[in-house]
XYZ file of N, CA and C in Angstrom:
420
model
N 333.128 91.855 -127.605
C 333.324 93.198 -128.050
C 334.779 93.363 -128.499
N 334.963 93.944 -129.648
C 336.284 94.160 -130.221
C 336.838 95.518 -129.806
N 338.146 95.572 -129.667
C 338.802 96.829 -129.316
C 340.059 96.940 -130.166
N 340.264 98.088 -130.783
C 341.444 98.331 -131.600
C 342.241 99.468 -130.987
N 343.443 99.148 -130.535
C 344.347 100.139 -129.970
C 345.583 100.154 -130.861
N 345.957 101.336 -131.347
C 347.093 101.425 -132.256
C 347.767 102.787 -132.137
N 349.085 102.759 -132.226
C 349.887 103.979 -132.270
C 350.750 103.874 -133.519
N 350.694 104.886 -134.370
C 351.450 104.855 -135.620
C 352.383 106.055 -135.694
N 353.605 105.792 -136.099
C 354.589 106.841 -136.336
C 354.817 106.927 -137.842
N 354.814 108.138 -138.373
C 355.110 108.368 -139.784
C 356.479 109.007 -139.910
N 357.225 108.598 -140.919
C 358.586 109.078 -141.121
C 358.703 109.863 -142.422
N 359.680 110.732 -142.460
C 359.928 111.581 -143.618
C 360.367 110.768 -144.842
N 361.037 109.650 -144.618
C 361.509 108.801 -145.715
C 361.446 107.342 -145.269
N 361.772 106.445 -146.179
C 361.749 105.017 -145.862
C 362.628 104.715 -144.649
N 362.121 103.837 -143.801
C 362.856 103.376 -142.629
C 362.913 101.855 -142.700
N 364.096 101.289 -142.475
C 364.232 99.841 -142.513
C 363.799 99.229 -141.188
N 363.089 98.111 -141.252
C 362.570 97.495 -140.039
C 363.677 97.075 -139.077
N 364.846 96.679 -139.596
C 365.910 96.245 -138.693
C 366.440 97.396 -137.849
N 366.445 98.604 -138.400
C 366.891 99.757 -137.608
C 365.955 99.980 -136.419
N 364.663 99.867 -136.664
C 363.684 100.041 -135.582
C 363.849 98.933 -134.545
N 363.942 97.683 -135.004
C 364.097 96.564 -134.067
C 365.369 96.698 -133.243
N 366.469 97.102 -133.884
C 367.727 97.276 -133.146
C 367.591 98.349 -132.073
N 366.952 99.450 -132.409
C 366.772 100.533 -131.434
C 365.891 100.079 -130.270
N 364.820 99.364 -130.578
C 363.927 98.885 -129.517
C 364.651 97.910 -128.593
N 365.403 96.966 -129.161
C 366.085 95.990 -128.307
C 367.168 96.661 -127.460
N 367.853 97.655 -128.001
C 368.847 98.380 -127.197
C 368.172 99.127 -126.039
N 366.892 99.467 -126.208
C 366.147 100.171 -125.159
C 365.465 99.203 -124.186
N 365.744 97.907 -124.320
C 365.204 96.936 -123.365
C 363.986 96.159 -123.821
N 363.545 96.358 -125.056
C 362.443 95.559 -125.592
C 362.973 94.166 -125.922
N 362.141 93.151 -125.724
C 362.542 91.784 -126.048
C 361.683 91.274 -127.192
N 362.329 90.652 -128.176
C 361.618 90.148 -129.350
C 361.126 88.736 -129.074
N 360.125 88.643 -128.244
C 359.532 87.359 -127.900
C 358.076 87.555 -127.502
N 357.330 86.476 -127.575
C 355.929 86.519 -127.151
C 355.720 85.665 -125.914
N 356.459 84.598 -125.849
C 356.454 83.716 -124.688
C 357.906 83.539 -124.291
N 358.153 82.983 -123.147
C 359.534 82.839 -122.689
C 360.375 81.975 -123.628
N 359.726 81.175 -124.460
C 360.483 80.264 -125.312
C 360.197 80.418 -126.805
N 359.541 81.516 -127.224
C 359.257 81.620 -128.653
C 359.166 83.064 -129.155
N 359.482 83.184 -130.433
C 359.379 84.433 -131.180
C 358.130 84.308 -132.045
N 357.299 85.338 -132.055
C 356.146 85.374 -132.954
C 356.375 86.526 -133.917
N 356.277 86.242 -135.210
C 356.490 87.283 -136.198
C 355.536 87.099 -137.365
N 355.447 88.130 -138.204
C 354.476 88.137 -139.284
C 355.165 88.513 -140.593
N 354.807 87.799 -141.639
C 355.200 88.182 -142.990
C 353.926 88.190 -143.828
N 353.662 89.301 -144.483
C 352.480 89.486 -145.317
C 351.192 89.019 -144.617
N 351.015 89.439 -143.377
C 349.825 89.166 -142.553
C 349.628 87.686 -142.218
N 350.699 86.914 -142.264
C 350.683 85.514 -141.877
C 351.603 85.364 -140.662
N 351.004 85.044 -139.494
C 351.787 84.932 -138.264
C 352.459 83.571 -138.167
N 353.724 83.580 -137.703
C 354.540 82.379 -137.557
C 355.202 82.430 -136.182
N 355.701 81.287 -135.736
C 356.470 81.304 -134.495
C 357.671 80.376 -134.623
N 358.717 80.728 -133.903
C 359.973 79.991 -133.882
C 360.478 79.937 -132.452
N 361.350 78.979 -132.147
C 361.992 79.008 -130.828
C 362.904 80.228 -130.739
N 363.291 80.596 -129.532
C 364.109 81.792 -129.320
C 365.417 81.790 -130.107
N 365.965 80.620 -130.391
C 367.211 80.579 -131.156
C 366.978 80.784 -132.660
N 365.755 81.080 -133.065
C 365.425 81.298 -134.467
C 365.445 82.749 -134.900
N 366.078 83.630 -134.122
C 366.076 85.057 -134.426
C 366.676 85.360 -135.805
N 367.778 84.731 -136.165
C 368.401 84.977 -137.475
C 367.470 84.516 -138.597
N 366.841 83.368 -138.429
C 365.888 82.865 -139.430
C 364.707 83.815 -139.569
N 364.211 84.310 -138.446
C 363.097 85.247 -138.460
C 363.465 86.512 -139.233
N 364.640 87.067 -138.977
C 365.061 88.283 -139.670
C 365.221 88.048 -141.168
N 365.740 86.874 -141.560
C 365.866 86.559 -142.992
C 364.487 86.461 -143.639
N 363.566 85.784 -142.972
C 362.208 85.616 -143.492
C 361.508 86.971 -143.621
N 361.650 87.801 -142.591
C 361.054 89.137 -142.643
C 361.690 89.975 -143.751
N 363.009 89.858 -143.931
C 363.707 90.627 -144.963
C 363.175 90.287 -146.354
N 362.999 89.006 -146.641
C 362.486 88.582 -147.954
C 361.115 89.205 -148.202
N 360.240 89.139 -147.223
C 358.898 89.711 -147.378
C 358.948 91.222 -147.500
N 359.762 91.860 -146.675
C 359.865 93.325 -146.697
C 360.391 93.810 -148.043
N 361.398 93.137 -148.560
C 361.958 93.512 -149.863
C 360.964 93.268 -150.994
N 360.018 92.353 -150.784
C 358.967 92.087 -151.774
C 357.811 93.084 -151.651
N 357.928 94.040 -150.719
C 356.898 95.054 -150.557
C 355.736 94.640 -149.683
N 355.944 93.643 -148.842
C 354.890 93.154 -147.954
C 355.059 93.727 -146.545
N 353.987 93.737 -145.791
C 354.040 94.141 -144.383
C 354.705 93.034 -143.578
N 355.467 93.442 -142.568
C 356.077 92.489 -141.647
C 355.868 93.010 -140.224
N 355.974 92.108 -139.275
C 355.793 92.529 -137.891
C 356.346 91.503 -136.926
N 356.384 91.889 -135.669
C 356.874 91.006 -134.624
C 356.196 91.366 -133.308
N 356.035 90.385 -132.460
C 355.527 90.634 -131.117
C 356.723 90.901 -130.206
N 356.599 91.914 -129.374
C 357.691 92.288 -128.473
C 357.167 92.488 -127.057
N 358.047 92.214 -126.099
C 357.738 92.511 -124.703
C 358.407 93.836 -124.379
N 357.633 94.763 -123.859
C 358.142 96.080 -123.512
C 359.052 95.984 -122.290
N 359.871 97.005 -122.067
C 360.843 96.959 -120.970
C 360.258 96.751 -119.577
N 358.970 96.973 -119.381
C 358.391 96.735 -118.056
C 358.342 95.242 -117.729
N 358.571 94.384 -118.733
C 358.603 92.940 -118.526
C 357.252 92.274 -118.446
N 356.173 93.038 -118.548
C 354.828 92.489 -118.401
C 353.918 92.767 -119.577
N 354.231 93.774 -120.367
C 353.337 94.255 -121.409
C 353.873 93.854 -122.783
N 352.958 93.371 -123.633
C 353.333 92.946 -124.971
C 352.600 93.781 -126.017
N 353.236 93.890 -127.183
C 352.623 94.600 -128.301
C 353.186 94.044 -129.604
N 352.401 94.179 -130.654
C 352.894 93.862 -131.989
C 353.467 95.133 -132.590
N 354.588 94.991 -133.267
C 355.203 96.101 -133.984
C 355.047 95.762 -135.466
N 354.309 96.597 -136.180
C 353.966 96.337 -137.577
C 354.655 97.343 -138.482
N 355.378 96.832 -139.472
C 356.069 97.654 -140.460
C 355.253 97.600 -141.748
N 354.729 98.736 -142.147
C 353.800 98.808 -143.266
C 354.509 98.700 -144.609
N 353.735 98.332 -145.618
C 354.254 98.100 -146.955
C 354.968 99.315 -147.546
N 354.483 100.519 -147.271
C 355.050 101.712 -147.902
C 356.369 102.146 -147.258
N 356.756 101.521 -146.143
C 358.052 101.709 -145.480
C 358.256 103.056 -144.801
N 357.251 103.899 -144.768
C 357.412 105.192 -144.102
C 356.590 105.281 -142.826
N 356.098 104.148 -142.339
C 355.377 104.164 -141.073
C 355.529 102.830 -140.352
N 355.402 102.901 -139.049
C 355.455 101.726 -138.193
C 354.385 101.898 -137.120
N 353.718 100.806 -136.790
C 352.655 100.862 -135.785
C 352.962 99.963 -134.609
N 352.542 100.421 -133.450
C 352.588 99.642 -132.222
C 351.149 99.277 -131.897
N 350.887 97.983 -131.775
C 349.541 97.504 -131.493
C 349.589 96.738 -130.169
N 349.234 97.401 -129.069
C 349.274 96.735 -127.761
C 348.373 95.504 -127.739
N 348.844 94.452 -127.081
C 348.048 93.235 -126.947
C 347.057 93.398 -125.799
N 345.979 92.619 -125.809
C 344.832 92.870 -124.925
C 345.048 93.006 -123.426
N 346.114 92.553 -122.864
C 346.333 92.794 -121.438
C 346.948 94.193 -121.305
N 346.138 95.195 -121.637
C 346.598 96.570 -121.785
C 347.108 97.199 -120.505
N 348.069 98.107 -120.679
C 348.477 98.995 -119.589
C 347.432 100.114 -119.593
N 346.719 100.268 -118.499
C 345.621 101.239 -118.449
C 345.963 102.408 -117.534
N 345.150 103.429 -117.610
C 345.301 104.581 -116.739
C 344.875 104.144 -115.329
N 345.735 104.360 -114.343
C 345.530 103.820 -112.995
C 344.160 104.149 -112.404
N 343.747 105.382 -112.456
C 342.483 105.756 -111.824
C 341.291 105.667 -112.794
N 341.546 105.231 -114.037
C 340.485 105.021 -115.019
C 340.815 103.769 -115.838
N 340.721 102.592 -115.237
C 341.183 101.368 -115.892
C 340.412 100.983 -117.162
N 339.321 101.647 -117.424
C 338.592 101.366 -118.667
C 339.273 102.000 -119.884
N 340.304 102.835 -119.635
C 341.022 103.510 -120.719
C 342.458 103.007 -120.824
N 342.865 102.676 -122.041
C 344.252 102.308 -122.301
C 345.098 103.570 -122.156
N 346.238 103.448 -121.520
C 347.131 104.585 -121.322
C 347.995 104.781 -122.576
N 347.416 105.445 -123.567
C 348.106 105.654 -124.839
C 349.399 106.446 -124.659
N 349.416 107.385 -123.729
C 350.622 108.164 -123.465
C 351.760 107.292 -122.948
N 351.431 106.313 -122.119
C 352.440 105.387 -121.591
C 353.088 104.625 -122.738
N 352.259 104.084 -123.635
C 352.791 103.346 -124.789
C 353.578 104.267 -125.715
N 353.032 105.433 -125.993
C 353.687 106.365 -126.902
C 355.065 106.770 -126.372
N 355.159 107.036 -125.096
C 356.446 107.403 -124.506
C 357.481 106.308 -124.643
N 357.084 105.072 -124.447
C 358.018 103.958 -124.552
C 358.389 103.653 -125.999
N 357.478 103.936 -126.920
C 357.723 103.693 -128.337
C 358.580 104.804 -128.945
N 358.311 106.029 -128.566
C 359.048 107.167 -129.117
C 360.476 107.291 -128.586
N 360.692 106.975 -127.329
C 361.998 107.225 -126.711
C 363.169 106.666 -127.526
N 363.155 105.391 -127.936
C 364.307 104.896 -128.686
C 364.344 105.357 -130.153
N 363.260 105.967 -130.624
C 363.149 106.345 -132.037
C 363.163 107.849 -132.258
N 363.243 108.625 -131.200
C 362.984 110.058 -131.283
C 363.920 110.833 -132.189
N 365.131 110.362 -132.439
C 366.006 111.112 -133.324
C 365.903 110.663 -134.788
N 364.925 109.820 -135.103
C 364.625 109.488 -136.494
C 363.743 110.608 -137.067
N 363.624 110.706 -138.387
C 362.835 111.796 -138.981
C 361.320 111.553 -138.892
N 360.784 111.622 -137.671
C 359.353 111.399 -137.446
C 358.603 112.667 -137.847
N 357.606 112.506 -138.712
C 356.823 113.653 -139.171
C 355.389 113.625 -138.634
N 355.009 112.537 -137.973
C 353.667 112.482 -137.423
C 353.479 111.312 -136.488
N 352.571 111.499 -135.541
C 352.178 110.417 -134.634
C 350.655 110.383 -134.605
N 350.138 109.200 -134.452
C 348.696 109.020 -134.350
C 348.426 107.914 -133.352
N 347.504 108.126 -132.447
C 347.153 107.125 -131.444
C 345.645 107.042 -131.335
N 345.137 105.809 -131.270
C 343.693 105.686 -131.117
C 343.331 104.438 -130.322
N 342.184 104.526 -129.685
C 341.611 103.436 -128.899
C 340.137 103.391 -129.286
N 339.799 102.451 -130.144
C 338.429 102.328 -130.644
C 337.747 101.125 -129.996
N 336.634 101.402 -129.322
C 335.874 100.324 -128.696
C 334.552 100.148 -129.414
């Protein structure tokens, strides 16, 4: 059975992916998928590099982003246990958080993903950007 969980923020104008990544990392997010690797996406093609490949990853993402392609990266949230993909859309005015399957769920209702928990952690470092809309969904 497939499940799609996504939170999307819409912005008033173009937002650069590096600004979002910088804000997330300053808030305690880690740009890694495993203890020894970075997983990132350019034009819907996932790649991985060792942790010392952060500069290469940013250059690769920049080339794709400037070409009008979607880019993304897997990040570990500040709780140290939860991972999500952060996707920067082609039109540059939205970014999505896509929690990975080991979801943070509502404690007394574990069949439901705690969208508010994710939204709070995603919005906090970005809240003073020109956000014009939020959307969250959990489709089973």
